[in-house]
Coordinates of C-alpha atoms and ligand atoms in Angstrom, one line a residue:
Chain A
X288 CA 22.9 -2.2 39.3
X289 CA 21.5 -0.6 36.2
X290 CA 20.2 -4.3 35.3
X291 CA 17.5 -4.0 37.9
X292 CA 16.3 -0.5 37.4
X293 CA 12.4 -0.2 37.2
X294 CA 11.2 1.3 34.0
X295 CA 7.7 2.5 33.2
X296 CA 6.6 3.4 29.6
X297 CA 3.5 5.4 28.9
X298 CA 2.1 4.3 25.6
X299 CA 2.5 0.9 23.8
X300 CA 3.0 1.7 20.2
X301 CA 6.2 2.3 17.9
X302 CA 8.0 4.5 20.4
X303 CA 7.0 2.7 23.7
X304 CA 7.7 -0.8 22.5
X305 CA 11.1 0.1 20.7
X306 CA 12.1 1.6 23.9
X307 CA 11.0 -1.5 25.8
X308 CA 12.7 -3.8 23.5
X309 CA 16.0 -1.9 23.6
X310 CA 15.8 -1.6 27.4
X311 CA 15.7 -5.2 27.8
X312 CA 18.3 -5.9 25.0
X313 CA 20.9 -3.5 26.8
X314 CA 19.8 -4.7 30.4
X315 CA 18.0 -8.0 30.3
X316 CA 17.0 -8.0 34.1
X317 CA 15.5 -4.6 34.0
X318 CA 11.7 -4.4 35.1
X319 CA 9.9 -2.8 32.2
X320 CA 6.1 -2.0 32.5
X321 CA 4.4 -0.6 29.4
X322 CA 1.1 1.0 30.2
X323 CA -1.5 1.6 27.3
X324 CA -4.8 3.4 27.3
X325 CA -6.0 1.3 24.6
X326 CA -8.1 -1.9 24.9
X327 CA -6.2 -3.7 22.0
X328 CA -2.8 -5.2 22.3
X329 CA -0.2 -3.1 20.5
X330 CA -0.5 -3.0 16.8
X331 CA 0.9 -1.4 13.6
X332 CA -0.8 1.7 13.5
X333 CA -0.4 2.8 10.0
X334 CA -1.9 -0.5 9.1
X335 CA -5.4 0.5 10.2
X336 CA -6.7 1.6 6.8
X337 CA -6.5 -2.2 5.7
X338 CA -8.8 -3.0 8.7
X339 CA -11.4 -0.6 6.9
X340 CA -11.0 -2.1 3.6
X341 CA -11.3 -5.7 5.1
X342 CA -7.8 -6.8 3.5
X343 CA -6.4 -7.5 7.1
X344 CA -8.1 -8.5 10.4
X345 CA -7.0 -7.2 13.8
X346 CA -4.8 -10.1 14.8
X347 CA -2.8 -9.5 11.2
X348 CA -1.6 -6.0 12.3
X349 CA -0.3 -6.9 16.0
X350 CA 3.2 -5.9 16.9
X351 CA 4.6 -8.1 19.7
X352 CA 6.5 -10.9 18.2
X353 CA 6.5 -9.2 14.8
X354 CA 9.4 -7.4 12.9
X355 CA 11.9 -6.0 15.4
X356 CA 9.3 -6.4 18.4
X357 CA 10.5 -9.9 19.4
X358 CA 12.1 -8.9 22.8
X359 CA 10.4 -10.7 25.8
X360 CA 10.1 -9.8 29.1
X361 CA 8.4 -6.6 29.5
X362 CA 4.9 -6.4 31.3
X363 CA 2.0 -4.9 29.3
X364 CA -1.1 -3.2 30.9
X365 CA -3.6 -2.4 28.4
X366 CA -6.9 -0.4 29.0
X367 CA -4.9 1.8 31.6
X368 CA -4.6 5.3 31.3
X369 CA -2.0 7.4 33.1
X370 CA -3.8 10.6 34.6
X371 CA -0.7 12.1 36.3
X372 CA 3.1 12.0 36.4
X373 CA 4.4 12.9 39.9
X374 CA 8.0 13.6 39.0
X375 CA 9.0 14.5 42.5
X376 CA 8.1 11.1 44.0
X377 CA 8.9 9.3 40.9
X378 CA 5.7 7.8 40.4
X379 CA 2.6 7.7 37.8
X380 CA -1.1 7.7 38.8
X381 CA -3.5 5.7 36.7
X382 CA -7.2 6.1 36.0
X383 CA -8.0 3.5 38.5
X384 CA -6.1 5.0 41.3
X385 CA -3.0 2.9 41.0
X386 CA 0.3 4.3 41.9
X387 CA 3.2 2.9 39.9
X388 CA 6.6 3.9 40.9
X389 CA 9.7 4.3 38.4
X390 CA 13.3 4.8 38.4
X391 CA 13.1 5.8 34.6
X392 CA 10.0 6.8 32.8
X393 CA 9.4 7.2 29.2
X394 CA 6.5 9.4 27.8
X395 CA 5.4 7.9 24.4
X396 CA 2.0 8.7 24.4
X397 CA 1.9 9.8 20.8
X398 CA -0.5 12.0 19.2
X399 CA -4.1 12.8 19.1
X400 CA -6.2 13.8 16.0
X401 CA -6.7 17.5 15.9
X402 CA -10.4 18.6 15.5
X403 CA -10.8 22.0 14.2
X404 CA -13.0 23.8 16.5
X405 CA -14.7 25.8 13.6
X406 CA -16.2 22.6 12.2
X407 CA -19.6 22.0 13.9
X408 CA -20.9 18.5 14.7
X409 CA -17.5 16.6 15.1
X410 CA -19.1 14.3 17.5
X411 CA -22.1 13.0 15.2
X412 CA -22.2 9.4 14.8
X413 CA -20.3 8.3 11.7
X414 CA -17.6 11.0 12.0
X415 CA -14.2 9.6 12.4
X416 CA -10.9 11.1 13.2
X417 CA -8.9 7.8 12.2
X418 CA -6.3 6.9 14.8
X419 CA -7.1 3.6 16.6
X420 CA -7.8 0.0 15.6
X421 CA -11.1 0.3 17.5
X422 CA -12.1 3.2 15.5
X423 CA -11.0 1.5 12.2
X424 CA -13.3 -1.4 13.2
X425 CA -16.1 0.9 13.9
X426 CA -15.4 2.7 10.6
X427 CA -15.1 -0.7 8.8
X428 CA -18.7 -1.8 10.1
X429 CA -20.3 1.5 9.2
X430 CA -18.9 1.6 5.8
X431 CA -20.4 -1.7 4.8
X432 CA -23.9 -0.4 5.1
X433 CA -23.3 3.3 3.3
X434 CA -22.6 4.6 -0.1
X435 CA -20.7 7.9 0.3
X436 CA -18.0 9.1 2.6
X437 CA -16.5 12.7 2.8
X438 CA -13.0 13.2 3.8
X439 CA -12.0 16.5 5.2
X440 CA -8.2 17.2 4.8
X441 CA -6.2 16.2 1.7
X442 CA -3.1 14.6 3.7
X443 CA -1.9 11.1 3.4
X444 CA -3.8 9.7 6.2
X445 CA -7.0 10.7 4.5
X446 CA -5.8 9.4 1.0
X447 CA -5.2 6.0 2.6
X448 CA -8.6 6.0 4.4
X449 CA -10.2 7.2 1.1
X450 CA -8.6 4.4 -0.8
X451 CA -9.8 1.6 1.6
X452 CA -13.4 2.9 1.2
X453 CA -13.0 3.2 -2.6
X454 CA -12.0 -0.4 -2.5
X455 CA -15.0 -1.4 -0.7
X456 CA -17.2 0.4 -3.5
X457 CA -18.1 3.6 -1.6
X458 CA -18.1 6.9 -3.4
X459 CA -15.6 9.2 -1.8
X460 CA -15.2 13.0 -2.0
X461 CA -12.0 14.5 -0.5
X462 CA -12.6 18.1 0.7
X463 CA -9.2 20.2 0.9
X464 CA -8.8 23.6 2.0
X465 CA -5.5 24.1 0.5
X466 CA -5.1 24.7 -3.3
X467 CA -3.9 21.1 -3.8
X468 CA -3.9 17.7 -2.1
X469 CA -0.8 16.7 0.0
X470 CA 0.2 20.2 0.6
X471 CA 2.4 19.3 3.5
X472 CA 4.4 17.0 1.6
X473 CA 4.9 18.9 -1.7
X474 CA 4.1 21.7 -3.7
X475 CA 0.9 22.1 -5.6
X476 CA 2.8 21.5 -9.1
X477 CA 4.4 18.3 -7.7
X478 CA 1.1 16.8 -6.8
X479 CA -0.5 17.2 -10.2
X480 CA 0.6 13.5 -11.3
X481 CA -0.5 12.0 -8.1
X482 CA -4.0 13.9 -8.2
X483 CA -4.6 12.8 -11.7
X484 CA -4.0 9.1 -10.8
X485 CA -6.4 9.6 -7.7
X486 CA -9.1 11.0 -9.9
X487 CA -8.7 8.1 -12.3
X488 CA -9.0 5.6 -9.5
X489 CA -12.4 7.3 -8.8
X490 CA -11.7 9.7 -5.9
X491 CA -13.5 13.1 -6.1
X492 CA -11.4 15.8 -5.2
X493 CA -12.5 19.5 -4.3
X494 CA -9.7 21.8 -3.5
X495 CA -9.9 25.3 -2.0
X496 CA -12.9 24.7 0.1
X497 CA -13.5 23.6 3.8
X498 CA -16.4 22.1 5.9
X499 CA -18.3 24.3 8.1
X500 CA -20.8 21.9 9.4
X501 CA -21.5 18.0 9.8
X502 CA -25.4 17.5 9.7
X503 CA -26.9 14.9 12.0
X504 CA -29.7 12.8 10.5
X505 CA -31.6 10.0 12.1
X506 CA -28.9 7.5 11.5
X507 CA -25.9 9.6 12.1
X508 CA -24.3 11.9 9.6
X509 CA -26.3 12.6 6.7
X510 CA -24.4 15.7 5.1
X511 CA -21.5 18.0 5.2
X512 CA -22.1 21.7 4.8
X513 CA -19.1 23.6 3.1
X514 CA -18.1 27.2 3.9
X515 CA -19.8 28.3 0.6
X516 CA -23.0 26.5 2.0
X517 CA -22.9 23.7 -0.8
X518 CA -24.1 20.6 1.1
X519 CA -22.6 17.2 0.1
X520 CA -24.8 14.3 1.2
X521 CA -22.9 11.4 2.9
X522 CA -23.3 8.9 5.6
X523 CA -19.3 9.0 6.8
X524 CA -17.0 11.7 7.5
X525 CA -13.4 11.4 8.2
X526 CA -11.4 14.2 9.6
X527 CA -7.7 14.2 8.7
X528 CA -6.5 17.7 10.0
X529 CA -3.3 16.4 11.5
X530 CA -2.2 15.3 15.0
X531 CA -1.3 17.1 18.4
X532 CA 1.0 15.5 21.1
X533 CA -0.8 13.9 23.9
X534 CA 0.2 15.7 26.8
X535 CA -3.0 16.5 28.6
X536 CA -1.9 14.3 31.6
X537 CA 1.3 16.0 32.1
X538 CA -0.1 19.4 33.3
X539 CA 1.0 19.7 36.8
X540 CA 4.3 17.5 36.3
X541 CA 6.8 20.4 35.8
X542 CA 8.1 18.8 32.5
X543 CA 8.8 21.4 29.9
X544 CA 6.3 21.3 27.1
X545 CA 6.2 23.3 23.9
X546 CA 3.2 21.9 22.2
X547 CA 5.1 18.4 22.9
X548 CA 7.5 17.2 25.4
X549 CA 10.7 19.1 25.0
X550 CA 13.7 16.7 25.1
X551 CA 17.6 17.0 24.6
X552 CA 19.7 15.2 22.3
X553 CA 19.6 12.2 24.6
X554 CA 15.9 12.2 24.6
X555 CA 15.6 13.3 28.2
X556 CA 13.0 15.7 29.2
X557 CA 13.5 18.8 31.5
X558 CA 13.1 16.5 34.4
X559 CA 15.7 14.0 35.7
X560 CA 14.9 10.2 34.8
X561 CA 11.9 11.2 32.4
X562 CA 12.6 10.6 28.7
X563 CA 10.2 11.1 25.7
X564 CA 10.0 9.7 22.2
X565 CA 7.7 9.6 19.3
X566 CA 4.8 11.8 18.2
X567 CA 4.6 13.3 21.7
X568 CA 8.2 14.5 21.7
X569 CA 9.6 17.7 20.4
X570 CA 12.8 16.8 18.4
X571 CA 14.8 18.5 15.8
X572 CA 15.4 18.7 12.0
X573 CA 19.0 17.8 11.3
X574 CA 19.4 20.3 8.5
X575 CA 17.8 23.2 10.0
X576 CA 18.0 22.5 13.6
X577 CA 14.7 23.6 14.0
X578 CA 12.6 22.1 17.0
X579 CA 9.6 19.8 15.3
X580 CA 7.1 17.6 16.3
X581 CA 6.7 14.6 13.6
X582 CA 3.9 12.2 12.9
X583 CA 5.9 9.4 11.6
X584 CA 6.1 5.8 12.8
X585 CA 9.8 5.5 11.5
X586 CA 10.7 8.3 13.6
X587 CA 9.0 7.0 16.7
X588 CA 10.6 3.6 16.3
X589 CA 14.2 5.1 15.9
X590 CA 13.7 7.6 18.6
X591 CA 12.1 5.1 21.0
X592 CA 15.0 2.7 20.5
X593 CA 17.3 5.5 21.3
X594 CA 15.4 6.6 24.2
X595 CA 15.3 3.0 25.5
X596 CA 19.2 2.7 25.2
X597 CA 19.6 6.0 27.1
X598 CA 17.3 4.9 29.8
X599 CA 19.1 1.6 30.3
X600 CA 22.4 3.6 30.9
X601 CA 23.8 3.4 27.3
X602 CA 24.0 7.2 26.3
X603 CA 23.0 7.3 22.7
X604 CA 22.4 10.6 21.1
X605 CA 19.5 10.9 18.8
X606 CA 20.3 12.4 15.4
X607 CA 17.1 14.0 14.8
X608 CA 14.6 13.7 11.7
X609 CA 13.4 15.5 8.8
X610 CA 9.9 16.8 9.6
X611 CA 8.9 15.3 6.2
X612 CA 9.9 11.8 5.5
X613 CA 7.2 9.9 3.8
X614 CA 7.0 7.0 1.5
X615 CA 3.8 5.3 0.1
X616 CA 2.1 4.1 -2.8
X617 CA -1.3 5.5 -3.7
X618 CA -3.4 4.8 -6.9
X619 CA -0.5 2.8 -8.2
X620 CA 2.0 5.5 -7.9
X621 CA 4.9 5.2 -5.5
X622 CA 6.3 8.3 -4.0
X623 CA 8.8 9.6 -1.5
X624 CA 8.8 13.2 0.0
X625 CA 11.6 14.2 2.4
X626 CA 13.4 17.0 3.8
X627 CA 12.9 20.5 2.5
X628 CA 10.1 20.3 0.0
X629 CA 8.6 23.8 0.0
X630 CA 11.7 25.6 -1.1
X631 CA 12.0 29.5 -1.0
X632 CA 12.2 31.6 -4.1
X633 CA 15.9 32.5 -4.0
X634 CA 17.0 30.4 -1.2
X635 CA 17.5 27.1 -3.0
X636 CA 18.8 25.6 -6.3
X637 CA 16.0 23.4 -7.8
X638 CA 16.2 20.7 -10.3
X639 CA 13.2 19.0 -11.8
X640 CA 12.9 15.8 -14.0
X641 CA 9.5 15.3 -15.4
X642 CA 8.6 12.3 -17.7
X643 CA 5.2 10.6 -18.4
X644 CA 5.7 8.1 -15.6
X645 CA 7.9 9.8 -13.2
X646 CA 8.4 13.2 -11.6
X647 CA 11.3 14.3 -9.5
X648 CA 12.3 17.5 -7.8
X649 CA 15.5 18.1 -6.1
X650 CA 16.1 20.9 -3.7
X651 CA 19.8 21.8 -3.1
X652 CA 21.3 24.7 -0.9
X653 CA 21.7 28.1 -2.6
X654 CA 25.5 27.3 -3.3
X655 CA 24.2 24.0 -4.8
X656 CA 26.6 21.9 -2.6
X657 CA 24.2 20.1 -0.2
X658 CA 21.0 18.2 -1.2
X659 CA 18.2 19.4 1.3
X660 CA 15.1 17.7 0.0
X661 CA 13.2 15.9 -2.6
X662 CA 10.1 14.7 -4.0
X663 CA 10.1 11.5 -6.0
X664 CA 6.9 10.2 -7.8
X665 CA 6.5 7.1 -10.0
X666 CA 10.3 6.1 -9.6
X667 CA 11.6 6.1 -6.2
X668 CA 14.7 4.2 -6.9
X669 CA 17.5 4.7 -4.4
X670 CA 15.6 7.1 -2.2
X671 CA 17.4 5.8 0.8
X672 CA 20.7 6.7 -0.6
X673 CA 19.4 10.3 -1.1
X674 CA 18.1 10.4 2.5
X675 CA 21.5 9.1 3.7
X676 CA 23.5 12.0 2.1
X677 CA 20.9 14.8 3.2
X678 CA 21.0 13.4 6.8
X679 CA 24.8 13.2 6.9
X680 CA 24.9 16.7 5.3
X681 CA 27.3 15.5 2.8
X682 CA 29.0 18.0 0.5
X683 CA 27.8 16.5 -2.9
X684 CA 29.7 18.9 -5.4
X685 CA 31.4 16.0 -6.9
X686 CA 28.3 13.7 -7.1
X687 CA 25.9 16.4 -8.3
X688 CA 26.0 15.5 -11.7
X689 CA 25.0 11.9 -11.0
X690 CA 22.2 12.9 -8.5
X691 CA 20.6 15.3 -11.4
X692 CA 21.4 12.6 -14.0
X693 CA 19.7 10.0 -11.7
X694 CA 22.7 7.7 -12.1
X695 CA 23.9 7.8 -8.5
X696 CA 24.5 4.5 -6.8
X697 CA 25.4 3.5 -3.3
X698 CA 28.9 2.5 -4.9
X699 CA 29.4 6.3 -5.3
X700 CA 28.3 7.2 -1.8
X701 CA 30.2 4.3 -0.2
X702 CA 33.3 3.9 -2.2
X703 CA 33.4 7.0 -4.6
Chain B
X231 CA 29.5 -20.1 18.9
X232 CA 28.2 -21.0 15.4
X233 CA 29.7 -18.9 12.8
X234 CA 27.2 -17.2 10.8
X235 CA 28.5 -16.6 7.2
X236 CA 27.9 -13.5 5.2
X237 CA 28.6 -12.3 1.8
X238 CA 31.7 -10.2 1.6
X239 CA 33.1 -7.9 -1.1
X240 CA 36.9 -8.1 -2.0
X241 CA 36.7 -4.5 -3.8
X242 CA 39.4 -4.6 -6.4
X243 CA 38.6 -8.2 -7.9
X244 CA 35.2 -7.3 -9.6
X245 CA 35.8 -7.0 -13.4
X246 CA 32.0 -6.0 -13.8
X247 CA 30.9 -9.1 -15.7
X248 CA 27.3 -9.1 -14.1
X249 CA 27.5 -12.9 -13.8
X250 CA 26.4 -12.4 -10.1
X251 CA 23.2 -10.5 -11.2
X252 CA 22.4 -13.3 -13.6
X253 CA 23.0 -16.1 -11.2
X254 CA 21.0 -14.2 -8.6
X255 CA 18.0 -13.8 -10.9
X256 CA 18.1 -17.4 -11.9
X257 CA 18.2 -18.5 -8.3
X258 CA 15.3 -16.5 -7.5
X259 CA 13.1 -17.7 -10.7
X260 CA 10.4 -20.2 -10.6
X261 CA 12.3 -22.7 -12.8
X262 CA 15.8 -22.1 -11.4
X263 CA 16.9 -22.6 -14.9
X264 CA 18.5 -19.7 -17.1
X265 CA 16.8 -20.3 -20.4
X266 CA 13.2 -20.7 -18.7
X267 CA 13.8 -17.8 -16.1
X268 CA 14.3 -15.4 -19.1
X269 CA 10.8 -16.0 -20.2
X270 CA 8.8 -16.1 -16.9
X271 CA 6.4 -13.4 -16.0
X272 CA 7.1 -11.5 -14.0
X273 CA 10.7 -11.6 -14.8
X274 CA 12.9 -12.9 -12.0
X275 CA 14.7 -10.0 -10.4
X276 CA 18.3 -10.0 -9.2
X277 CA 19.1 -8.7 -5.7
X278 CA 22.6 -8.0 -6.2
X279 CA 23.6 -5.0 -8.5
X280 CA 26.8 -4.2 -10.1
X281 CA 27.2 -0.5 -9.9
X282 CA 30.1 1.6 -11.2
X283 CA 31.8 4.3 -9.4
X284 CA 33.6 5.1 -12.4
X285 CA 34.3 3.0 -15.7
X286 CA 37.1 0.9 -14.2
X287 CA 35.7 0.6 -10.7
X288 CA 32.7 -1.7 -10.8
X289 CA 31.3 -2.7 -7.4
X290 CA 28.7 -5.3 -6.5
X291 CA 26.2 -4.1 -4.1
X292 CA 23.5 -6.1 -1.9
X293 CA 21.7 -6.0 1.1
X294 CA 24.1 -6.1 4.3
X295 CA 21.7 -7.4 6.7
X296 CA 22.8 -4.5 8.9
X297 CA 23.0 -5.1 12.6
X298 CA 20.8 -2.0 13.7
X299 CA 18.8 -2.5 10.2
X300 CA 17.1 0.8 9.4
X301 CA 14.5 -1.1 7.1
X302 CA 13.3 -3.4 9.9
X303 CA 12.8 -0.8 12.4
X304 CA 11.2 1.6 10.0
X305 CA 8.7 -1.1 8.4
X306 CA 5.2 0.1 9.1
X307 CA 3.9 -3.4 8.7
X308 CA 6.1 -5.4 10.7
X309 CA 7.2 -7.4 7.6
X310 CA 10.8 -7.4 8.0
X311 CA 12.4 -9.7 10.7
X312 CA 15.8 -11.1 11.7
X313 CA 16.2 -14.8 10.9
X314 CA 18.2 -17.3 13.0
X315 CA 21.2 -17.0 10.8
X316 CA 21.0 -13.1 11.4
X317 CA 20.0 -12.4 7.8
X318 CA 17.0 -10.0 7.4
X319 CA 13.8 -11.5 5.8
X320 CA 11.1 -9.5 4.1
X321 CA 7.8 -11.4 4.4
X322 CA 6.0 -10.9 1.1
X323 CA 2.6 -11.6 2.9
X324 CA 3.0 -9.0 5.3
X325 CA 4.6 -6.3 2.9
X326 CA 2.3 -3.9 1.9
X327 CA 4.5 -2.1 -0.6
X328 CA 4.8 1.3 1.2
X329 CA 8.3 1.5 0.3
X330 CA 9.3 2.7 3.7
X331 CA 12.3 0.3 3.5
X332 CA 13.4 1.7 0.3
X333 CA 13.3 5.3 1.4
X334 CA 15.5 4.5 4.6
X335 CA 18.1 1.8 3.1
X336 CA 21.2 3.7 2.6
X337 CA 22.6 1.3 0.3
X338 CA 19.6 1.3 -2.3
X339 CA 19.4 -2.5 -2.4
X340 CA 16.0 -3.1 -1.6
X341 CA 14.1 -4.0 -4.9
X342 CA 10.4 -3.4 -5.7
X343 CA 7.9 -5.7 -7.5
X344 CA 6.0 -3.0 -8.7
X345 CA 2.9 -5.2 -9.8
X346 CA 2.8 -7.1 -6.8
X347 CA 3.6 -4.2 -4.7
X348 CA 6.0 -6.0 -2.8
X349 CA 9.7 -5.3 -1.5
X350 CA 12.4 -7.9 -2.2
X351 CA 16.1 -8.2 -1.1
X352 CA 19.0 -10.7 -0.9
X353 CA 18.2 -13.7 1.1
X354 CA 21.5 -15.2 0.9
X355 CA 20.0 -18.3 -1.0
X356 CA 18.9 -20.2 2.2
X357 CA 18.3 -23.4 0.0
X358 CA 21.7 -23.4 -1.6
X359 CA 24.9 -24.3 -0.1
X360 CA 26.5 -21.0 -1.0
X361 CA 24.6 -18.0 -2.2
X362 CA 24.4 -18.2 -6.1
X363 CA 26.1 -14.8 -6.7
X364 CA 29.1 -16.1 -4.9
X365 CA 29.1 -19.4 -6.8
X366 CA 28.9 -17.4 -10.1
X367 CA 31.6 -15.0 -9.5
X368 CA 34.8 -16.0 -11.7
X369 CA 37.3 -13.6 -9.7
X370 CA 36.2 -14.4 -6.2
X371 CA 35.1 -10.9 -5.7
X372 CA 32.3 -12.2 -3.7
X373 CA 32.8 -14.6 -1.0
X374 CA 30.7 -16.2 1.5
X375 CA 32.6 -16.5 4.9
X376 CA 32.2 -15.7 8.5
X377 CA 33.2 -12.3 9.8
X378 CA 36.2 -13.8 11.5
X379 CA 37.5 -15.7 8.7
X380 CA 37.0 -12.7 6.3
X381 CA 38.8 -10.4 8.6
X382 CA 41.5 -12.9 9.2
X383 CA 42.0 -13.4 5.4
X384 CA 42.1 -9.7 5.1
X385 CA 44.7 -9.1 7.7
X386 CA 46.8 -12.0 6.3
X387 CA 46.4 -10.4 2.9
X388 CA 47.3 -6.9 4.2
X389 CA 50.4 -8.2 5.8
X390 CA 51.5 -9.9 2.7
X391 CA 51.1 -6.7 0.6
X392 CA 53.0 -4.9 3.3
X393 CA 55.9 -7.3 3.3
X394 CA 56.0 -7.0 -0.4
X395 CA 56.2 -3.4 -0.2
X396 CA 52.7 -2.8 -1.8
X397 CA 50.7 -1.5 1.2
X398 CA 49.5 2.1 0.8
Ligands
FAD299 C1 -4.0 5.7 9.3 C2 -2.5 6.0 9.7 C3 -1.5 5.8 8.8 C4 -0.2 6.1 9.0 N1 0.6 5.8 8.1 C5 1.9 6.2 8.4 C6 2.9 5.8 7.4 O1 2.8 5.4 6.2 N2 4.2 6.2 7.9 C7 4.6 6.7 8.9 O2 5.8 7.1 9.2 N3 3.6 6.9 9.9 C8 2.4 6.6 9.5 N4 1.3 7.1 10.3 C9 1.9 7.8 11.8 C10 2.2 6.9 12.9 O3 1.2 5.9 13.0 C11 2.6 7.5 14.1 O4 3.7 8.5 13.8 C12 3.0 6.5 15.1 O5 2.0 5.7 15.6 C13 3.6 7.3 16.4 O6 3.9 6.3 17.3 P1 4.2 6.7 18.9 O7 4.6 5.5 19.6 O8 4.9 7.9 19.0 O9 2.6 6.9 19.4 P2 1.2 6.6 19.0 O10 1.2 5.4 17.9 O11 0.2 7.6 18.9 O12 0.9 5.6 20.4 C14 0.8 6.1 21.8 C15 -0.2 5.4 22.6 O13 -0.2 6.0 23.8 C16 -1.3 5.8 24.5 N5 -1.6 6.8 25.4 C17 -1.6 8.1 25.2 N6 -1.9 8.7 26.6 C18 -1.8 7.7 27.4 C19 -1.8 7.9 28.8 N7 -2.2 8.9 29.4 N8 -1.8 6.6 29.5 C20 -1.7 5.4 28.6 N9 -1.6 5.4 27.4 C21 -1.6 6.6 26.8 C22 -2.5 6.0 23.3 O14 -3.7 5.5 23.4 C23 -1.6 5.2 22.1 O15 -2.0 3.8 22.1 C24 0.1 6.7 10.3 C25 -1.1 7.1 11.1 C26 -2.3 6.7 11.0 C27 -3.3 6.9 12.0

């Protein structure tokens, strides 16, 4: 009978659509309704910086029919916000008062940008906390008529946005509270090479300071005031201070929340027939076992697929993810950062390889037998191989020389 | 059902001559000719790599076109898709060179065009009768067969070895 189950999915992004595709692949005759608060049809969220730079248009980044999102047969309701989940009656209520019943529900509502309450003026025109395609379009429009943008926060999202603005010819200043950029993804000394490349590419970086106030002029933002009272004139501000799970509509649902929706190894929440995946879910790190909330497309897609299979009656354990697992290229430098990247003083064995064009930090367990994390900059060859042995928690005693000497290949891992 | 062919490895046959790598690079060059290919800019790239577990155990590795392909699901640009022949295809127009696929591929077989900032992989030479690496392999360590043919061959081979008392 599972073939005819009635599935409802809240959120039409990486997790939601991966789940919808997995449900229909497993049980083609199931009913799957996907509800999205956004007006735009589903799109690849990480691509929105290209909307700002103008390199891509909205239709270039759409999801349905692209990549793995080719399964047909789900119903999509855009511009519809779920305001309440009634787990007792197994139904959700939308902002237009519509009542939608479900046999199985997936919460894939993702994350919302965090706006630090200590910054005054976050609602001034020209201030963006970049998350949606419609915001990106608005930012693209404004960026065509201005000269200077200030980015608050030194994470990857802000760096990507910064580059899209640099490409358009704006002057861009990055204001970072931490002693160094990318502090979530690496230690200060790991970031030097990237910082140099960013500065060479024209980005102004100010570390160790934060914004206190965003000042409203006659045409929106006119400046940012720092905590030491320095004032930077600008017409756009981007706030990149992390994301928080979108759980505001779950208040009276009875679902266990610990910052995000808590799920078991089978992606099920504390309530029967309700599952969660992606940025909204609390998952775990396969190495430390710690509860984590991630902000990763890769994780959302994988976990969503897993949740979809579970909902369709095909029990599939989710193997967790590293809280840090990023790959990208900024200022011409490819880099990968994953697993334990902030090792403790005497708790880990650390190896570094540094050349003019590349930087590599490997973090092993204290006994040296397990690879726990790495940062690779410049040369990211075989990064996936390392991820594999980290995730499998392979004892690498016999491979260690090759790992440190950068000569490990998949032949060693698969056939060695 | 139409039997889809894949590239399989017969492990102990590889001598490590690297002919597959060369043939692959030529097959993915603009000129498709070895002498001209060597002068092309950018230099044509091979998508099969002969790796060595030890000096006497060379092994060619290449994209497996995995069933539940981690690269395809991880791609943040929707640039990787499954083709009708079940192979995976990286669409260079869509690829933004974020290297997420490189980060999640457990086989380390996704290459990077650094200048163009595009990822590339084995495409099983769709325009050729048989992938170039397979044709070039002098010991038939690489074969192009359907899963059923390959496993039938393998089983027959194992049975022969057993009857000769060579089985492990
Ligand atoms: C600029 C940018 C660059 C990024 N780059 C990368 C990258 O390189 N690599 C990477 O791994 N990740 C990246 N990310 C992060 C990645 O986009 C997210 O981790 C991913 O989108 C999470 O997917 P999700 O499906 O969990 O949720 P989301 O993508 O957040 O989608 C949730 C959807 O649910 C909707 N929703 C929420 N509440 C409701 C409700 N009550 N009713 C109806 N709908 C609702 C939301 O409007 C949203 O459309 C980037 C993000 C941004 C913004």
